[in-house]
Coordinates of C-alpha atoms in Angstrom, one line a residue:
Chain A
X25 CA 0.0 0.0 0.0
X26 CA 1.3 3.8 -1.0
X27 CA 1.5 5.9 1.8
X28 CA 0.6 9.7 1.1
X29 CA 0.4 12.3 3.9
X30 CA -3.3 13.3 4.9
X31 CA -2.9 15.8 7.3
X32 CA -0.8 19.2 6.7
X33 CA 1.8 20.0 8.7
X34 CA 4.6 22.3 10.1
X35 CA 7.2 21.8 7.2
X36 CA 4.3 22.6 4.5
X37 CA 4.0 26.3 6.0
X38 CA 5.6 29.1 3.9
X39 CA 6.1 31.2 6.3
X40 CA 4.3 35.3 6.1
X41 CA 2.1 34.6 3.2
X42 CA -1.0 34.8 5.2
X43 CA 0.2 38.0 6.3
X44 CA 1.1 39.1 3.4
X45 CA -2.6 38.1 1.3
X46 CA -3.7 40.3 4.2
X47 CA -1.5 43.0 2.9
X48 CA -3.4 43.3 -0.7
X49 CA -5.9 45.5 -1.4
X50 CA -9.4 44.5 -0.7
X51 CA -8.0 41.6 1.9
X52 CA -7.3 43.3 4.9
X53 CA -9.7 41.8 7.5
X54 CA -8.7 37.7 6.5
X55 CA -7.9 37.7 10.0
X56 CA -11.8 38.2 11.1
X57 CA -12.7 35.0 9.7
X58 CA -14.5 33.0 12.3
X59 CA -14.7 29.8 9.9
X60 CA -18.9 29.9 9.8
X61 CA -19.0 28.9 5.9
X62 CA -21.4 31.1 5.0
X63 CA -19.3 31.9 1.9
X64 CA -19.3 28.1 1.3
X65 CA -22.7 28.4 1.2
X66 CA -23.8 31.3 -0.7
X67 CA -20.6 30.0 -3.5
X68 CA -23.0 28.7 -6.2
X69 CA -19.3 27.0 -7.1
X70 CA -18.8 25.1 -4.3
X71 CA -19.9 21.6 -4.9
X72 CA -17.5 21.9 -8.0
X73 CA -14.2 22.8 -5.7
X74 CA -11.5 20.6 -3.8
X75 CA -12.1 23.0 -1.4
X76 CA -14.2 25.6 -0.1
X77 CA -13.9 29.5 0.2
X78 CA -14.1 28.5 3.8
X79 CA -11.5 26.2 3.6
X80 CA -8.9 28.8 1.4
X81 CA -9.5 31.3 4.1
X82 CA -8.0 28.6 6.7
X83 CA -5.3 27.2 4.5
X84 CA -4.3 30.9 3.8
X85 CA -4.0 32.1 7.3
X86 CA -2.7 29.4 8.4
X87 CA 0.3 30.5 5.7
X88 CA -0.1 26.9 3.5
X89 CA 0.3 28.8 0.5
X90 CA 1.2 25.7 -2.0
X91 CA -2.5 24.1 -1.3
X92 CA -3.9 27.5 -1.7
X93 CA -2.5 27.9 -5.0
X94 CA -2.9 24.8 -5.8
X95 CA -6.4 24.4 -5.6
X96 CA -9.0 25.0 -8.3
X97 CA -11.1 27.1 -6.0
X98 CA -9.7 29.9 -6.8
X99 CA -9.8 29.2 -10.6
X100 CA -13.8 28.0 -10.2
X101 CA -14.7 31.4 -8.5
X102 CA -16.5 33.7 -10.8
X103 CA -16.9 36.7 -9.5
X104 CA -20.2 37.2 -8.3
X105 CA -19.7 38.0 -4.6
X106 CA -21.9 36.4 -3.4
X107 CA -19.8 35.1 -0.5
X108 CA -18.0 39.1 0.0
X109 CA -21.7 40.6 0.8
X110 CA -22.9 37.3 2.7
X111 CA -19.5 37.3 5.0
X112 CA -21.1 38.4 8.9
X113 CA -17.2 39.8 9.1
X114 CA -17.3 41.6 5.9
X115 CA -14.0 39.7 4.8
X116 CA -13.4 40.8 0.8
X117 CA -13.5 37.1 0.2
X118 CA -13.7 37.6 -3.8
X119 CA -10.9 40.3 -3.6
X120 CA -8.8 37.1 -1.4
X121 CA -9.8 35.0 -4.3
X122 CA -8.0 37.6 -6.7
X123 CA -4.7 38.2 -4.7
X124 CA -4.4 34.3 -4.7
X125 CA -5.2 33.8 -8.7
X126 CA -2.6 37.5 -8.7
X127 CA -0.2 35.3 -6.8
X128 CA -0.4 31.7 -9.1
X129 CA -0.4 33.3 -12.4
X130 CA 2.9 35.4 -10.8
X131 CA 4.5 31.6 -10.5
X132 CA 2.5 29.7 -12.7
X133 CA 1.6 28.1 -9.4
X134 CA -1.7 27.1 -10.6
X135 CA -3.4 23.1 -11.2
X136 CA -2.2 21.6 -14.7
X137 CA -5.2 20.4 -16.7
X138 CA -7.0 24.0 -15.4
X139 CA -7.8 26.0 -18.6
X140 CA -9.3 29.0 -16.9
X141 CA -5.6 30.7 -16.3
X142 CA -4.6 30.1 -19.9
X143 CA -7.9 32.2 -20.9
X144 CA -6.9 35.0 -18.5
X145 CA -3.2 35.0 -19.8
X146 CA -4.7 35.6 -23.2
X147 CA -7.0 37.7 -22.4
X148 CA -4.6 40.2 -20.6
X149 CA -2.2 39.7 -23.5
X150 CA -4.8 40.9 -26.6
X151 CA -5.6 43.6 -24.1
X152 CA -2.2 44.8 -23.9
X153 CA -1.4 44.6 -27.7
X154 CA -4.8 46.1 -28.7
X155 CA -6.8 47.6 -26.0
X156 CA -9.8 45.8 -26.7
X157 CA -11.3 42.6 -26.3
X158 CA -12.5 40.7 -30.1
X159 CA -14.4 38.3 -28.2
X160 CA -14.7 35.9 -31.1
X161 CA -10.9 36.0 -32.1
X162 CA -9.9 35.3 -28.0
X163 CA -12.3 32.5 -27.5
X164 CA -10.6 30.8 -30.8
X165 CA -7.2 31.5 -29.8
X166 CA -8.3 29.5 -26.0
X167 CA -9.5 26.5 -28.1
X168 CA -6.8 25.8 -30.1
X169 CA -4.0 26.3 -27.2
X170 CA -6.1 24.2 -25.1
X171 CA -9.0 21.9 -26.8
X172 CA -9.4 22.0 -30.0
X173 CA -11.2 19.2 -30.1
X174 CA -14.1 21.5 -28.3
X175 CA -13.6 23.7 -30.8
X176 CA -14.5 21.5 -33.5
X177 CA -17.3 20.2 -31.5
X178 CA -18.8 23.8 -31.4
X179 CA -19.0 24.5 -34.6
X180 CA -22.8 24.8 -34.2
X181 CA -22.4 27.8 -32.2
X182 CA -19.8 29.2 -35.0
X183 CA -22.3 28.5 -37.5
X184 CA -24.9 30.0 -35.4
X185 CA -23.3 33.2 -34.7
X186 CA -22.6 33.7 -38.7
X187 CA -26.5 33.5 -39.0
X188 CA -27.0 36.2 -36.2
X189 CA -23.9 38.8 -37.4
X190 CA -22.3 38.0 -34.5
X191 CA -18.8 36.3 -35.8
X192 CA -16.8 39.6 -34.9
X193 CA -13.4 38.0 -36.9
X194 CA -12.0 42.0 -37.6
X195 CA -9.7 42.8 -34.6
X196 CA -11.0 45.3 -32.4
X197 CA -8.6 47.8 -31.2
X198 CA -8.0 51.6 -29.6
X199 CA -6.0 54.3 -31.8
X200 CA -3.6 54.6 -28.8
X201 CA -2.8 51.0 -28.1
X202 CA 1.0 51.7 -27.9
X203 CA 0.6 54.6 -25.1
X204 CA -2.0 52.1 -23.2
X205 CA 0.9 49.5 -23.1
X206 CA 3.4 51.7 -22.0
X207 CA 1.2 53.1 -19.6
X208 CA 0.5 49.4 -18.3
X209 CA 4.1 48.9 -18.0
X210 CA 4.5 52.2 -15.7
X211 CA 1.7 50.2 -13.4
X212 CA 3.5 47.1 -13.2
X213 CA 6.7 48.0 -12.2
X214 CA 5.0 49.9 -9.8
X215 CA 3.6 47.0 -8.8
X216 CA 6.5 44.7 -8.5
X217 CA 7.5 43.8 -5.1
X218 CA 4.1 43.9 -3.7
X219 CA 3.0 40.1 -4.8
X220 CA 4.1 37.8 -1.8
Chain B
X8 CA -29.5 64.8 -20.0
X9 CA -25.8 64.2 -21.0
X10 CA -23.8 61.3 -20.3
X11 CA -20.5 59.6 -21.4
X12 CA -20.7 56.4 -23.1
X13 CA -18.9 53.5 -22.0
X14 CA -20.3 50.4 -24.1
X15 CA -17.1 47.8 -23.5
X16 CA -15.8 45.4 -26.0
X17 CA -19.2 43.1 -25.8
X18 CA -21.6 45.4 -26.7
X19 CA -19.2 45.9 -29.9
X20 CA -19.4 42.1 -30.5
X21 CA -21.4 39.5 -28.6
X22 CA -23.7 41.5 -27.5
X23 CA -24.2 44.2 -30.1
X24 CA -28.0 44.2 -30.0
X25 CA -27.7 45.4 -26.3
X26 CA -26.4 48.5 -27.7
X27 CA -28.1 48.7 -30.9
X28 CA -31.3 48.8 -28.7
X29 CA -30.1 50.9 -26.2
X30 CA -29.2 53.5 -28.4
X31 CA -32.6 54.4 -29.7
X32 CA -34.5 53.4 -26.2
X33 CA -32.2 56.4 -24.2
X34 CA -32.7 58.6 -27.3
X35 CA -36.6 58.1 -27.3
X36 CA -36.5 59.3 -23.7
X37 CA -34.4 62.0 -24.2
X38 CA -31.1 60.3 -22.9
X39 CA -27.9 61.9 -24.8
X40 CA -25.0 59.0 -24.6
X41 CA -21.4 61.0 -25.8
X42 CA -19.5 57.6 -26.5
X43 CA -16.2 58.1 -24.3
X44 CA -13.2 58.6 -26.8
X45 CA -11.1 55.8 -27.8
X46 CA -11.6 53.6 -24.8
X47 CA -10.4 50.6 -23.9
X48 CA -11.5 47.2 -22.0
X49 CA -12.3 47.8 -18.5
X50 CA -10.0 44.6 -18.0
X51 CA -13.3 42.5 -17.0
X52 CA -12.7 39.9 -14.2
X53 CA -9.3 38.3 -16.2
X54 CA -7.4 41.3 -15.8
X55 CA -8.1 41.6 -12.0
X56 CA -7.2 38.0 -11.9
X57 CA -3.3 39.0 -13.1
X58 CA -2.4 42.0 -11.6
X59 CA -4.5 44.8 -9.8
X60 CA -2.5 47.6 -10.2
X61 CA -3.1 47.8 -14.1
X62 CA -6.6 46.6 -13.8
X63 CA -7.1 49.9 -12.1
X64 CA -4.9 51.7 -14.8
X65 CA -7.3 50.0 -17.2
X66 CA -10.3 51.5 -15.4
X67 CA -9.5 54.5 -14.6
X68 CA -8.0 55.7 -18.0
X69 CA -11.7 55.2 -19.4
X70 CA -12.5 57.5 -16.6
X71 CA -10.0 60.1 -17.0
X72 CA -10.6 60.4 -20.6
X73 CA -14.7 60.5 -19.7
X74 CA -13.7 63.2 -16.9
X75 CA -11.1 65.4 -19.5
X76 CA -13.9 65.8 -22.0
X77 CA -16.8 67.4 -19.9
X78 CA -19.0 66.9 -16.4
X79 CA -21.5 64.2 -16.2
X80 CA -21.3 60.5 -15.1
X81 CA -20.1 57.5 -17.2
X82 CA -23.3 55.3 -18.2
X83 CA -21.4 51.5 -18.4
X84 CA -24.2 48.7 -19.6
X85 CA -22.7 45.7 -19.4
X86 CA -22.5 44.3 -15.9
X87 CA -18.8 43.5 -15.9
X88 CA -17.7 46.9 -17.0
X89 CA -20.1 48.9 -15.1
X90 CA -18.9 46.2 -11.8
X91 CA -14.7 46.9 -12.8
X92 CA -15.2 50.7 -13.4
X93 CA -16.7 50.9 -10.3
X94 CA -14.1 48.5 -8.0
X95 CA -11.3 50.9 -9.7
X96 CA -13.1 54.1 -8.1
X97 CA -13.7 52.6 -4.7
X98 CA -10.0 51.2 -5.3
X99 CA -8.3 54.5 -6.0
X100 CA -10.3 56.1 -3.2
X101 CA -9.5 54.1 -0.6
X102 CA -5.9 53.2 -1.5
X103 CA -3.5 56.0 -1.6
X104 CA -0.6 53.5 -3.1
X105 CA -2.8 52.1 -6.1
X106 CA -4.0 55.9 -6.8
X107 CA -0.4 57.2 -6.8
X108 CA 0.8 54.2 -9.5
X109 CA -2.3 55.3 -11.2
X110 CA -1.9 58.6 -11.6
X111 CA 1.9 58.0 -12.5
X112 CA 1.2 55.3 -15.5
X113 CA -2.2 58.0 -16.6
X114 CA 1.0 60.6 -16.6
X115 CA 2.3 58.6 -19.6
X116 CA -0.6 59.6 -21.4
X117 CA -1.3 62.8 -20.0
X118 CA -4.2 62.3 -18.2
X119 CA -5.2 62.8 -14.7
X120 CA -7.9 61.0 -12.7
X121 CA -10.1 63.2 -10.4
X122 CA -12.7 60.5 -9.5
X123 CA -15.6 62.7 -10.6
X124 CA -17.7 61.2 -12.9
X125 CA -20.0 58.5 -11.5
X126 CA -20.3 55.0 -13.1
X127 CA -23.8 54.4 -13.6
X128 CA -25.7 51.2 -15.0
X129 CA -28.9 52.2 -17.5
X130 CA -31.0 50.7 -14.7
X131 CA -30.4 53.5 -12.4
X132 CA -30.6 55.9 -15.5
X133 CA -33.6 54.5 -16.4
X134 CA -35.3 54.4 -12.9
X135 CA -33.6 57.3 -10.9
X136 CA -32.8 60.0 -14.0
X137 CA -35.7 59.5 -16.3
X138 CA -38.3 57.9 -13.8
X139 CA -40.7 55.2 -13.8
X140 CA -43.6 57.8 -15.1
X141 CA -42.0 59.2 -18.0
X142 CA -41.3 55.2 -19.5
X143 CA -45.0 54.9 -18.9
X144 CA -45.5 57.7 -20.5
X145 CA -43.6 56.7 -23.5
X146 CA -45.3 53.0 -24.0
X147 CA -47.3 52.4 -27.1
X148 CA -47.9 48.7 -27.3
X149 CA -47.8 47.3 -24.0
X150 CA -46.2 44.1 -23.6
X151 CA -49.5 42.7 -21.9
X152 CA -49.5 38.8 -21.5
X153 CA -45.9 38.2 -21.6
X154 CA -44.8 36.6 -18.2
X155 CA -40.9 38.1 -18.0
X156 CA -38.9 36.7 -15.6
X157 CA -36.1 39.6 -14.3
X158 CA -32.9 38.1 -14.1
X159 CA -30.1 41.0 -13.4
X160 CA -27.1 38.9 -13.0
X161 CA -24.5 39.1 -10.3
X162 CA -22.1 41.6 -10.6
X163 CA -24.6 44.2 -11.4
X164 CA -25.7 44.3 -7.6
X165 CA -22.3 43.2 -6.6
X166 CA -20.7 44.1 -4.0
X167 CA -20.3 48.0 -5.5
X168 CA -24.1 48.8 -6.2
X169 CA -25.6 51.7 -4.4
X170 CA -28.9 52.2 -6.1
X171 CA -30.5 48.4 -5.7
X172 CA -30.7 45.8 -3.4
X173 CA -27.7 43.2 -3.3
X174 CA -30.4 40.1 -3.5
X175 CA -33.5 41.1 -4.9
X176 CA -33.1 43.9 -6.6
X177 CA -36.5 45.6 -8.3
X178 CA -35.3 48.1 -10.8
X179 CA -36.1 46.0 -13.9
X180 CA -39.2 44.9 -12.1
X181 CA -40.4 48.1 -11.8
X182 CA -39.5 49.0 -15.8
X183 CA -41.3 45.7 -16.9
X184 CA -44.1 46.4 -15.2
X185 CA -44.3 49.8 -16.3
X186 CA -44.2 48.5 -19.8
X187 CA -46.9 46.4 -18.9
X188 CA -45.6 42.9 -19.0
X189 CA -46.5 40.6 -15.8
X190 CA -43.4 40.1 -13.9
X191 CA -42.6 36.5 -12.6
X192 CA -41.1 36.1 -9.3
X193 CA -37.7 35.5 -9.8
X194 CA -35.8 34.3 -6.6
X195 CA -32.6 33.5 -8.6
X196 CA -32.6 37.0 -9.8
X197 CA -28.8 37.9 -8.7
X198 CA -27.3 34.0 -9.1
X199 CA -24.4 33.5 -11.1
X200 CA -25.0 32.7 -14.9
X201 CA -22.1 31.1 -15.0
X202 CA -19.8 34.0 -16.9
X203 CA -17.0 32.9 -19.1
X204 CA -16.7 29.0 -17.2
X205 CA -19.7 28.1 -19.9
X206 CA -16.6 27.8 -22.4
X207 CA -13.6 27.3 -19.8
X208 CA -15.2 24.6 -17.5
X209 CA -18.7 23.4 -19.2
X210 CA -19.4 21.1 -16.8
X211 CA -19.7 23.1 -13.7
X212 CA -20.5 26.5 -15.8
X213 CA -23.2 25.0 -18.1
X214 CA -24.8 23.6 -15.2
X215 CA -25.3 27.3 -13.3
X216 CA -26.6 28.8 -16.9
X217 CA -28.6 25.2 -16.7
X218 CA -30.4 26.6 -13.1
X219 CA -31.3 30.2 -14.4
X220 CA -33.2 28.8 -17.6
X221 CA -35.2 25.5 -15.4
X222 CA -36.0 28.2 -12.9
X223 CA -37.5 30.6 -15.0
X224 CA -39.6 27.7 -17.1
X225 CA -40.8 26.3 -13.7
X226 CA -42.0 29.8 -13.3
X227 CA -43.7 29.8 -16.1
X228 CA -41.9 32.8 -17.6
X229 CA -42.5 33.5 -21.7
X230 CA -39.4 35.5 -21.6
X231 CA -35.8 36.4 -19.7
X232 CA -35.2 39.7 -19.3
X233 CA -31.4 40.8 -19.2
X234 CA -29.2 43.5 -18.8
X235 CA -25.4 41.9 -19.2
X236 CA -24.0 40.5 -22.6
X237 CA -22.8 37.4 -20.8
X238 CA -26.1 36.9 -19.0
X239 CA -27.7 37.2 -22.1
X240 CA -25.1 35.2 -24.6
X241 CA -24.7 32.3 -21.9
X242 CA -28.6 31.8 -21.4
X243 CA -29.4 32.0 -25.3
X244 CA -26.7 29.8 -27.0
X245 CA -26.3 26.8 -24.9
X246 CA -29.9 25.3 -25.3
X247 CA -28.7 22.2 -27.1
X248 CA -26.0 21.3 -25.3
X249 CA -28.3 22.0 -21.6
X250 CA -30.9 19.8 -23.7
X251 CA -29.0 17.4 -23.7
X252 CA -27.5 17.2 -20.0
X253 CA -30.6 17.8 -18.2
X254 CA -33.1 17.9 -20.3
X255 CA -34.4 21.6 -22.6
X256 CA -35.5 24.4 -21.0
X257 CA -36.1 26.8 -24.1
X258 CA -36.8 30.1 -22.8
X259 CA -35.7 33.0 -25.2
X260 CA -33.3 35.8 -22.9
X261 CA -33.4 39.1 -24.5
X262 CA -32.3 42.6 -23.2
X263 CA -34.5 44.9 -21.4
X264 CA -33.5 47.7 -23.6
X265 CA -35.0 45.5 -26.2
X266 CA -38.8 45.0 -24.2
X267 CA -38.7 48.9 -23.9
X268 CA -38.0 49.4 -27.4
X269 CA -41.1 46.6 -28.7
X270 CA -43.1 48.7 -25.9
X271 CA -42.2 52.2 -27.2
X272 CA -43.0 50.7 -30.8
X273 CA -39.6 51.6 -32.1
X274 CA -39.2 49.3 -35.5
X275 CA -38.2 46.0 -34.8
X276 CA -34.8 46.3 -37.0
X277 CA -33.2 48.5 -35.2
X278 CA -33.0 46.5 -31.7
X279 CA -31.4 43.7 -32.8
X280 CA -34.0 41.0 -31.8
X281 CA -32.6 39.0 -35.3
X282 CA -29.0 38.2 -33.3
X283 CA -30.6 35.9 -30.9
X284 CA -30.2 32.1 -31.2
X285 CA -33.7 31.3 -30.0
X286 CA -36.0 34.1 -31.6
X287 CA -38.0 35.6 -29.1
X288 CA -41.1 34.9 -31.1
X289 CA -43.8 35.7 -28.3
X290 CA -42.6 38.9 -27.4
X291 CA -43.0 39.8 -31.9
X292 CA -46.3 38.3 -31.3
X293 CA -47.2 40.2 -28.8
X294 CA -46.7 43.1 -30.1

């Protein structure tokens, strides 16, 4: 029989990173939690995650930062808040979500086989080089880096979306794309350093 | 009134008939939308999922650009955009640092951010600017016999929203009824469509979009009224694949901006009720 740990312990710490989540913007009061799970419950995620907002918020403040960035809750949560306006301690539990996914894209810390960071990398790179989003040109571009067998598979909706006018090929983009990048880069190196 | 445009990259592609009906509604009522010069993605949930600090300079450079070329609030439709424009005010308000880096990288462009102009969803245009009465006042053919069920989405009410409640909001419920359409009790109003894990991670976001469309049948809704491009794309072009997981639930979704303009008797052409997938053939018959 293979043995495999069950149970985390002192050695898988990383020391300060539940201090510093704390430290982003948005995520000051992680410390409040009181571990009710309300945010477990109002996640209309949850029964799809290895484990729950409630559980993050532990494994972060209890500085295990490799399971929190390994996990594919933080790649499952969509955004809608429900759990932030639901928290009794008014823990930005969305904005936790977003330091974390800030944090695993940083390292490429996050689960292989997870396609939802590859669409964000794309996303943020047609944003950089043109501005704007060309919704139908990004989704192709996710298919084909990472199944483009689904791609195939929904060629209904392709077809579809010729019938209604809606197969956008043209690339959008903004007259000033080049001063938007370099004013992006200004941001990020003003940024740098403040990732834990 | 006078306000500057924000539409976002959707209502340019998905979801163009959002703003080709919007356009004509706001005009009808004397709205005047000044679309914000050469603006760019508001950076949506993936940017904020990279790096904050330039998902605020995303934001807020729509902003400044909205704030350099005359007073008035910024009217943002689509959920996302009008949710990320919003998180970069309360952002750069609260957060002297992110401001500072802000203002810095806007320096590279020679813009300043003053945090003036409001960012404002049609909703609250619609409701709070124009009022209730005057959209009465403005209905021709009332939608009388459609059942709509008023499904706002999440991140319209989330967590920045100051005009609505954050769980059951009314201000579509109180437009659809104003346009005289019977409006179905929605509970599910505010849950989570799904957004972009329809395509990413069908499985878990096909199911959510799945929820929205049974509920609203159960209901006995004719009709989902929207007011995001990714509410409205997710619950119109999956029906054969939710078919076929859980059995259908074929209930056209169309925009609100659409229901005012059939109400207002605007032609039918010019609000893009052709783009959906599943033709919203009550709501013509109706009519």
């Amino acid at each position: 029989m293979e043995l495999g740990q069950k149970i985390k312990c002192e050695a898988d710490r990383t020391a300060g990173f539940g201090k510093a989540i704390a430290a982003m913007p948005g995520c000051e009061r992680l410390g409040s939690c009181i571990q009710c799970g309300a945010c477990s419950g109002a996640c209309p995620l949850s029964i799809y995650m290895d484990q729950s907002p409630r559980q993050v918020i532990a494994l972060v403040r209890g500085d295990f930062k490799k399971q929190a960035l390994s996990c594919n809750t933080i790649w499952l949560c969509s955004s809608c808040y429900a759990c932030t306006v639901q928290c009794p301690r008014e823990i930005g539990i969305t904005d936790i979500m977003y330091a974390l996914k800030q944090c695993a894209m940083s390292e490429r810390a996050y689960p292989a086989g997870l396609s939802i960071p590859i669409l964000a990398r794309q996303f943020v790179r047609m944003v950089v080089r043109r501005g704007r989003i060309t919704e139908t040109r990004l989704v192709m571009r996710f298919f084909l880096q990472t199944n483009w067998k689904a791609a195939i598979s929904s060629w209904r909706l392709g077809l579809n979306l010729i019938r209604t006018r809606r197969f956008g090929i043209r690339q959008q983009h903004i007259k000033q794309h080049l001063e938007l990048a370099a004013m992006l880069a200004q941001a990020k190196n003003a940024n740098a350093g403040g990732s834990p | 009134m006078r306000y500057h445009y924000f539409p976002g990259c959707s209502l340019k592609g998905l979801g163009r008939a959002y703003d080709e009906s919007l356009r004509p509604v706001m005009e009808r009522l004397g709205v005047e939308l000044a679309e914000i010069d050469d603006w760019n993605c508001c950076g949506a949930t993936a940017y904020m999922s990279t790096d904050h600090c330039n998902a605020c300079a995303l934001g807020a450079r729509n902003i400044a650009i909205a704030e350099s070329s005359g007073p008035g609030d910024i009217v943002a439709p689509c959920n996302a955009c009008y949710l990320a424009l919003n998180k970069t005010r309360n952002c750069l308000a609260g957060d002297s640092a992110t401001r500072a880096a802000v203002q810095k990288a806007l320096a590279v462009a020679k813009l300043t951010y003053t945090g003036t102009a409001a960012v404002r969803h049609p909703l609250e245009v619609l409701v709070y600017d124009v009022g209730i009465n005057v959209i009465k006042r403005n209905v021709v053919r009332p939608l009388k016999d459609l059942k709509i069920a008023p499904y706002y989405g999440c991140q319209l009410v989330r967590p920045h929203c100051s005009f609505d409640d954050q769980w059951n909001p009314t201000a579509m419920d109180r437009i659809l009824t104003a346009l005289g359409a019977r409006v179905v009790d929605f509970p599910l109003k505010t849950r989570c469509c799904g957004g972009s894990l329809t395509g990413t991670a069908p499985e878990a976001g096909l199911r959510l979009t799945h929820i929205i469309l049974g509920e609203a049948q159960r209901r006995g809704a004719d009709l989902i009224a929207t007011i995001c491009p990714l509410c409205q794309f997710n619950l119109d072009s999956y029906h054969d694949q939710i078919a076929r997981r859980w059995g259908p639930a074929r209930i056209p979704a169309v925009y609100i901006t659409q229901l005012m303009g059939m109400a207002f008797g605007l032609p039918t052409e010019q609000l893009g009720l052709k783009r959906n997938f599943l033709p919203a053939d009550k709501l013509l018959a109706a009519t």
